[in-house]
């Protein structure tokens, strides 16, 4: 199932070392101004090689919009797009053709499909997330019209955690450092850790936090379409994600109801926001706040024990170009998937009342 | 969107104080033996009034199967079912008609729909989860045929946490105590805490852990249909859930790749299971392990400040019958949603190869 | 797949001789006045035993609404409903347990599912269409608010055809005769034919025509969601339907473009309506006009050669209660499916522009 | 909604005068041999300029497969593809920017979206059907493995009808003439008529017939997923289609049940095939037979009265390159949509039994 969304729907294709990645954005309402510079800028935030911290694979990641836009505005027809893969080094992966990298998708694809593209992880590669960023950029153009803002940042890398209430953060700092952390000092510690880990041929995980500001109340559905369930599915679909929580999340499991409840105040606002902006699966007009846990990248530039396709013990050492930590590049992906989810909820909510 | 699943699909209806809850299970394969005693037993695990720890609302929760079963076997046609609401005390809720309980869905339903059934929370009530348990019971009848077992338990209530590796737990203990914790001693501490909190008119949250054993490799899809994304959406759709993680989850964010990677061993197994049984979104044949965080119930049997539908400050005190802690009754719901998700993944996987 | 629609969705269950038929209507917008008398009246139009022309099976077909309506208005939550089967004569079908009626679904269900409910056709029975009429009645309550009217009538029974332009018909006559033909004289000829065929233990087919008046322009989607494709799928899903055409339909295949084209006139109207109200898959504001062909009922009250489940030649003669002609009772079903399709298109069109 | 299918799903994009048309084929099972020569040959059957009978627009229609195929076999991952538009003459359409061609989609797109690409019909152009042919070619590669054959031909152009039972036709003749009619003599009459009509700046419609041979029994679903309802939706979604019928279709409306029923014979076959290979919505193993009615192309190379976007009366005369009759090029499109529908039904049927 390579489609995400119900009314605003992004269907994608593409492997790491194929000719291109791309997709179809269906359900884009007509009449939206299409900001091509913004679209490319979003892709540049995700692009490899943007700093020392990321994989050195050199990809310009230029997007070509093939349909659905006419004279600068969306037409309501589906938007086709492709991004060519320019710099695959497929031979780097020849040694992985018959092996399974530990904790990677090599084995499960092999079992499921019988026939797989082993080069660069094939479909399981994070290059697929280019398409999410393209979809997210179109979604953000809609949210911009509605005054809704989605902002994510790196909250944790390994053991280094940015503590504190996000209201005290300076969001303008996020794009000022390669880690995408709103605190310059903590960002430097994170960067140092990533470089250290990278030097060891190892990798490290972390946590991204995201806030949606000025989301109107009423978005999201009861039962199986709860807004946070959709956001959770969106985030858990991103490569390397291992957990999702919103509002107080796991920490709130040990709170009492009397502590956690957000008392309503005149003006239809709340005294606190432990709910993370969602109650009963529907946005309540407060900031939507959630966190996403990423495991360390599975591919290591050091030797690991493993098996081959025949089940025999062997040793694997990756030769390709890999990130030691995906967090910095995952920030725009988290935002993109949040934006797609929100636009879908917005359009669905148009049918809530007659 | 009141349907869950793609091929095995559960569509549900019903409010807390309406005539009945029920639904349609579509995609049930033909030829499955239908175990009505098991189905009712599953509902009894979720039923209110089963112990001192739960709401005293008295509901027999007898399910009536209306179609799709003939002479003891499924026919491949949709299964219709209803469970009558027998014991609503709607007058208990008259004072909530024009108020919003803090952190409940009252306000968001009001904003979204304009017109809501305020009695017992209406559609946002956990009575809706009856339908999930019915759907889950049918899913479990399929999984039983495939040898797949789904087991959940209460891992945390408030600050009381069941520590340790689940391999050391005695799963046969889970149903021996009203908390559904595999350790009798910890279960007693949890029960004591729930009773204490209940005596204060307060509520408390917790964490449920779930393990799926003997799941074949190959279930789940790349990209947006990752098995853990589907499980996450399933869990986050359950009332009061605030977080989901699988494998190492949030804790793994601070691990190195070299520590977290699960080395493959001859026999297509792994030395460790930090991945939680899923790699690249597809089951790898190891145990699938995940955790779900529940917030404390929002409805308190004590006074809270709030506002009315006109935005004026007021005070609310619930009179209805409510759980002080949903964890014990949520265990079968977590299992049910996991079972539905797994059967859907199983059926989808039948199309992976020609 | 027992769900019809995308935003306004009807999921149904039930067999002819099971406990009940019913379903879930999801996507009903909140705030619609629910007219229970109208709902029951629609069911009464479809009910068996309403005249000499129809099956003598006695079913009151009383619908019970179980959710989604509160204090006379829809709440936006799913509407659950059931209609009990009161008068099954299952023993009438015992002789069909191991046989296949010619041109019925007996054989194909047997091959597909291996295990089937042979009583009264099981899921393949036209009793399933009760649920379509319920869904259609809710859809009509929405269309009423929008000023859109759906009217169907019997245009042909066997060789008896109601000729002429529908603008000359008196629609108020449709419900004045048991055949549901707007011309009393032709209706009588049709009724006579049905009684004659019935007396022979035989059956006869026909054509229903339907017009949708005052549908706004803009409903329907390009490509695969064309309004007439959705209407066609809706109609072809009705039991015994063999063909669908709109506007000039098959007859137009021999016209020239210069004859068939509907010239636009000032006022955004057209000089003719050969298009049947739909251009490029989208309503153009003119009357939507289509026709649906029904084959004769397959079950005959006379002997037919056939085979049993082992493939041996045998003879079948039905004993149950069957219609000699489904047209009269199919008129409200055609209207219902049209109404469901239109409401779905209306709600989808809300997302066409920002 | 630019996606067709449930498990085997084709999502498409592209306008007549945009950069490219293309799409994503999702749900292609892994391990299928990909026959690129066959794929291109299918496109060549649909290509403009292949004979005097078709539009002179010169398009090579070379397809580029961007993903989902590795070393000659499908991988189970989505197949992305594009076909560049090489020969748009957009200036030909400048005069249509503010006009509505009679019976074309110009007006309805304008009303629905407010902003449209007027060049060459934009999204409503039959260039979109390239994507259907690509999807259909992949579907045919699967059907080939299963031994299922889909064959369509031109049965009627204007008043010239190929009479007779298709069993007497020589299917090898179909591709031997530009009309794609299995009878060379009738084909010549049809070609003459098309040339005559073309000379008048006029257009003409017709009927395509299609037969699916060696389809196993069991494909298709009860209720809303009936195989003929899916086929009907597929056909009615093709540009210019006005009607669909299967088996006896509209003609059978005047038959008696005793005449129309297909008596079963030992060997699980039937004496006749009035059912058109489908009973109760499920294939019965006999040939699936259906017919599709096409109206004449709306765009005429002669003057027609119409209005402009302000509603003022004016005159339109097309300057572009247009077919005088779409039937010859629609034959592969009908086959393609049938193949996609059948593969989807085949994959869905894999879940019918456990």
PDB file of C-alpha atoms in Angstrom, chain A residues 7 27-32 76-77 142 145-146 222 346-347 350-354, chain C residues 7 27-32 76-77 142 145-146 222 346-347 350-354:
ATOM      1  CA  UNK A   7      -9.091  12.726   0.275  1.00  0.00           C
ATOM      2  CA  UNK A  27      -7.098  15.582  -4.062  1.00  0.00           C
ATOM      3  CA  UNK A  28      -5.180  18.840  -4.266  1.00  0.00           C
ATOM      4  CA  UNK A  29      -7.950  21.447  -4.330  1.00  0.00           C
ATOM      5  CA  UNK A  30      -8.005  23.822  -7.264  1.00  0.00           C
ATOM      6  CA  UNK A  31      -6.961  27.433  -7.012  1.00  0.00           C
ATOM      7  CA  UNK A  32      -3.966  27.109  -4.673  1.00  0.00           C
ATOM      8  CA  UNK A  76      -7.777  20.181  -8.954  1.00  0.00           C
ATOM      9  CA  UNK A  77      -6.277  17.489 -11.187  1.00  0.00           C
ATOM     10  CA  UNK A 142      -2.833  24.710   1.691  1.00  0.00           C
ATOM     11  CA  UNK A 145      -3.801  29.632   3.325  1.00  0.00           C
ATOM     12  CA  UNK A 146      -5.495  28.438   6.499  1.00  0.00           C
ATOM     13  CA  UNK A 222     -14.001   9.623  16.155  1.00  0.00           C
ATOM     14  CA  UNK A 346      -9.246  19.374   7.088  1.00  0.00           C
ATOM     15  CA  UNK A 347     -10.833  18.174   3.860  1.00  0.00           C
ATOM     16  CA  UNK A 350     -15.706  19.672   5.374  1.00  0.00           C
ATOM     17  CA  UNK A 351     -18.244  16.829   5.315  1.00  0.00           C
ATOM     18  CA  UNK A 352     -18.945  16.787   9.048  1.00  0.00           C
ATOM     19  CA  UNK A 353     -21.977  19.016   8.807  1.00  0.00           C
ATOM     20  CA  UNK A 354     -24.453  19.863   6.145  1.00  0.00           C
TER      21      UNK A 354
ATOM     22  CA  UNK C   7     -17.402   9.663   2.093  1.00  0.00           C
ATOM     23  CA  UNK C  27     -20.441   9.851   6.742  1.00  0.00           C
ATOM     24  CA  UNK C  28     -23.940  11.145   7.393  1.00  0.00           C
ATOM     25  CA  UNK C  29     -23.358  14.836   8.076  1.00  0.00           C
ATOM     26  CA  UNK C  30     -24.580  16.180  11.396  1.00  0.00           C
ATOM     27  CA  UNK C  31     -27.650  18.333  11.729  1.00  0.00           C
ATOM     28  CA  UNK C  32     -29.938  16.676   9.192  1.00  0.00           C
ATOM     29  CA  UNK C  76     -22.445  12.926  12.392  1.00  0.00           C
ATOM     30  CA  UNK C  77     -21.813   9.547  14.016  1.00  0.00           C
ATOM     31  CA  UNK C 142     -29.778  15.272   2.445  1.00  0.00           C
ATOM     32  CA  UNK C 145     -32.148  19.945   1.769  1.00  0.00           C
ATOM     33  CA  UNK C 146     -30.269  20.627  -1.448  1.00  0.00           C
ATOM     34  CA  UNK C 222     -12.596  13.133 -13.769  1.00  0.00           C
ATOM     35  CA  UNK C 346     -21.782  16.095  -3.417  1.00  0.00           C
ATOM     36  CA  UNK C 347     -19.590  15.577  -0.354  1.00  0.00           C
ATOM     37  CA  UNK C 350     -16.774  19.985  -1.284  1.00  0.00           C
ATOM     38  CA  UNK C 351     -13.037  19.344  -1.566  1.00  0.00           C
ATOM     39  CA  UNK C 352     -12.685  20.414  -5.207  1.00  0.00           C
ATOM     40  CA  UNK C 353     -11.634  23.944  -4.381  1.00  0.00           C
ATOM     41  CA  UNK C 354     -10.067  25.639  -1.435  1.00  0.00           C
TER      42      UNK C 354
END
